[in-house]
Short mmCIF file of C-alpha atoms in Angstrom, two decimals:
data_model
loop_
_atom_site.label_atom_id
_atom_site.label_comp_id
_atom_site.label_asym_id
_atom_site.label_seq_id
_atom_site.Cartn_x
_atom_site.Cartn_y
_atom_site.Cartn_z
CA MET A 106 -14.69 15.17 -2.29
CA ARG A 107 -13.66 14.33 -5.82
CA ALA A 108 -10.05 15.24 -4.99
CA ILE A 109 -10.07 12.82 -2.04
CA ARG A 110 -11.33 10.02 -4.26
CA VAL A 111 -8.68 10.82 -6.87
CA ALA A 112 -5.98 10.78 -4.18
CA TRP A 113 -7.06 7.33 -2.96
CA LEU A 114 -7.21 6.01 -6.52
CA ALA A 115 -3.75 7.45 -7.23
CA MET A 116 -2.42 5.64 -4.17
CA ALA A 117 -3.94 2.37 -5.39
CA VAL A 118 -2.40 2.84 -8.84
CA ALA A 119 0.96 3.69 -7.27
CA ALA A 120 0.76 0.52 -5.17
CA VAL A 121 0.20 -1.63 -8.24
CA GLY A 122 3.01 0.20 -10.05
CA TYR A 123 5.32 -0.48 -7.12
CA ALA A 124 4.49 -4.19 -7.24
CA VAL A 125 5.18 -4.28 -10.99
CA ALA A 126 8.48 -2.42 -10.54
CA CYS A 127 9.52 -4.86 -7.82
CA GLY A 128 9.08 -7.69 -10.31
CA PHE A 129 12.06 -6.39 -12.30
CA MET A 130 14.42 -6.22 -9.30
CA PRO A 131 17.05 -8.95 -8.93
CA VAL A 132 15.90 -11.47 -6.36
CA GLY A 133 19.34 -11.30 -4.76
CA GLU A 134 18.55 -7.82 -3.46
CA VAL A 135 15.71 -9.04 -1.27
CA THR A 136 16.83 -12.43 0.03
CA VAL A 137 19.36 -13.06 2.73
CA SER A 138 20.35 -16.42 1.25
CA CYS A 139 21.94 -14.72 -1.75
CA GLY A 140 23.94 -12.39 0.47
CA LYS A 141 25.21 -15.14 2.72
CA SER A 142 25.84 -18.07 0.41
CA GLY A 143 25.49 -16.59 -3.06
CA GLU A 144 22.83 -19.18 -3.88
CA LEU A 145 19.10 -18.70 -4.04
CA SER A 146 17.37 -20.84 -1.43
CA VAL A 147 13.87 -19.43 -1.18
CA ALA A 148 10.79 -21.59 -0.81
CA GLY A 149 8.83 -21.54 -4.05
CA ALA A 150 11.70 -20.43 -6.26
CA HIS A 151 11.78 -21.92 -9.74
CA ALA A 152 14.35 -24.65 -10.39
CA GLY A 153 17.57 -23.22 -11.75
CA ALA A 154 16.81 -19.66 -10.63
CA THR A 155 19.83 -17.63 -9.59
CA CYS A 156 20.32 -14.53 -7.46
CA GLU A 157 20.70 -12.39 -10.59
CA ASP A 158 17.28 -13.34 -11.98
CA SER A 159 14.41 -10.93 -11.60
CA ILE A 160 11.90 -11.54 -8.85
CA PHE A 161 9.29 -12.34 -11.48
CA ALA A 162 11.53 -14.91 -13.18
CA ALA A 163 12.75 -16.51 -9.95
CA LEU A 164 9.60 -16.52 -7.84
CA GLY A 165 6.81 -16.15 -10.36
CA PRO A 166 3.94 -13.70 -10.44
CA ARG A 167 1.96 -15.02 -7.45
CA ARG A 168 3.85 -13.12 -4.75
CA LEU A 169 3.94 -9.91 -6.79
CA ILE A 170 0.19 -10.09 -7.41
CA ALA A 171 -0.42 -10.73 -3.72
CA MET A 172 1.74 -7.75 -2.77
CA GLY A 173 -0.06 -5.52 -5.26
CA VAL A 174 -3.46 -6.60 -3.95
CA LEU A 175 -2.41 -6.12 -0.33
CA LEU A 176 -1.08 -2.62 -1.00
CA ALA A 177 -3.83 -1.45 -3.35
CA SER A 178 -6.91 -2.82 -1.59
CA PRO A 179 -7.16 -0.41 1.38
CA PRO A 180 -6.88 2.80 -0.70
CA LEU A 181 -9.23 1.35 -3.32
CA ILE A 182 -11.84 0.54 -0.67
CA ALA A 183 -11.48 4.05 0.77
CA ALA A 184 -11.95 5.54 -2.71
CA VAL A 185 -15.14 3.56 -3.26
CA ALA A 186 -16.61 4.13 0.22
CA LEU A 187 -15.53 7.79 0.52
CA ARG A 188 -16.30 7.92 4.23
CA VAL A 189 -14.02 9.57 6.78
CA TRP A 190 -13.99 6.54 9.08
CA VAL A 191 -13.01 4.27 6.18
CA SER A 192 -10.23 6.69 5.26
CA TRP A 193 -8.89 6.45 8.80
CA LEU A 194 -9.05 2.63 8.69
CA VAL A 195 -6.50 2.69 5.87
CA VAL A 196 -3.89 4.08 8.28
CA PRO A 197 -3.80 1.06 10.64
CA ALA A 198 -4.12 -1.29 7.65
CA MET A 199 -0.93 0.17 6.18
CA ALA A 200 0.77 0.05 9.59
CA VAL A 201 0.00 -3.66 9.80
CA LEU A 202 1.50 -4.20 6.34
CA VAL A 203 4.65 -2.34 7.40
CA PHE A 204 4.91 -4.61 10.43
CA VAL A 205 4.35 -7.77 8.35
CA GLY A 206 7.10 -6.70 5.95
CA VAL A 207 9.55 -5.96 8.76
CA ALA A 208 8.68 -9.26 10.47
CA ASN A 209 9.66 -11.04 7.23
CA TRP A 210 12.82 -8.99 6.67
CA ALA A 211 14.88 -11.90 5.31
CA ASP A 212 12.54 -12.66 2.43
CA PHE A 213 10.70 -11.11 -0.50
CA TRP A 214 8.04 -9.67 1.82
CA LEU A 215 10.47 -7.01 3.08
CA LEU A 216 9.46 -5.11 -0.07
CA LEU A 217 5.94 -4.96 1.36
CA SER A 218 7.15 -2.79 4.22
CA PHE A 219 8.85 -0.30 1.88
CA GLY A 220 5.73 0.16 -0.21
CA ALA A 221 3.40 0.22 2.78
CA LEU A 222 5.53 2.78 4.62
CA VAL A 223 5.19 5.30 1.80
CA LEU A 224 1.47 4.54 1.55
CA LEU A 225 1.13 4.87 5.34
CA VAL A 226 2.44 8.43 5.25
CA ALA A 227 0.30 9.25 2.21
CA SER A 228 -2.79 7.73 3.85
CA ILE A 229 -2.33 9.91 6.94
CA VAL A 230 -2.18 12.98 4.69
CA VAL A 231 -5.21 11.97 2.63
CA ALA A 232 -7.29 10.93 5.67
CA THR A 233 -6.48 14.24 7.37
CA ALA A 234 -7.45 16.12 4.20
CA HIS A 235 -10.66 14.10 4.02
CA LEU A 236 -11.49 15.06 7.60
CA ALA A 237 -10.73 18.74 6.87
CA VAL A 238 -12.89 18.78 3.74
CA ARG A 239 -15.74 17.14 5.63
CA ALA A 240 -15.45 19.59 8.54
CA ARG A 241 -15.43 22.56 6.18
CA ARG A 242 -18.46 21.28 4.32
CA ASP A 243 -20.34 20.69 7.59
CA SER A 244 -19.38 24.18 8.76
CA HIS A 245 -20.75 25.73 5.59
CA ARG A 246 -24.00 23.78 5.97
CA ALA A 247 -24.36 24.90 9.58
CA ARG A 248 -23.80 28.55 8.60
CA GLY A 249 -26.34 28.24 5.81
CA ALA A 250 -28.90 26.70 8.12
CA ALA A 251 -28.32 29.39 10.78
CA ALA A 252 -28.65 32.18 8.21
CA GLY A 253 -31.87 30.66 6.86
CA MET A 254 -33.61 30.74 10.23
#
């Protein structure tokens, strides 16, 4: 079970790393306003920010922190709980985040869908592995109990 916990923690760390890396991207790559008019017109953008500025410089840290928390929380909770049903709850949580990102495709939150999609696939793999490890452990216990009778 230690490997399952490590996998969930690695996913949480990767999610935070993704949010930090997104902070260095030019804001023009994630907003439609820059592609259409060449000017940054995003709610909450700092005064004087341009499309070439980084997301951190143009929008501030609040959105990046929120994205990191949204992406890292489900795997972190699964790592702490270490229950099969909690592991499987991460899968729909990531699917919802993918949908939220796609629904906001014209804004910064599109990046949420890219990160959540990778974590969705990884969470399916880890949750399946968690189920397999649990089934194997239960099988060994049942064999031990049957042999002890």
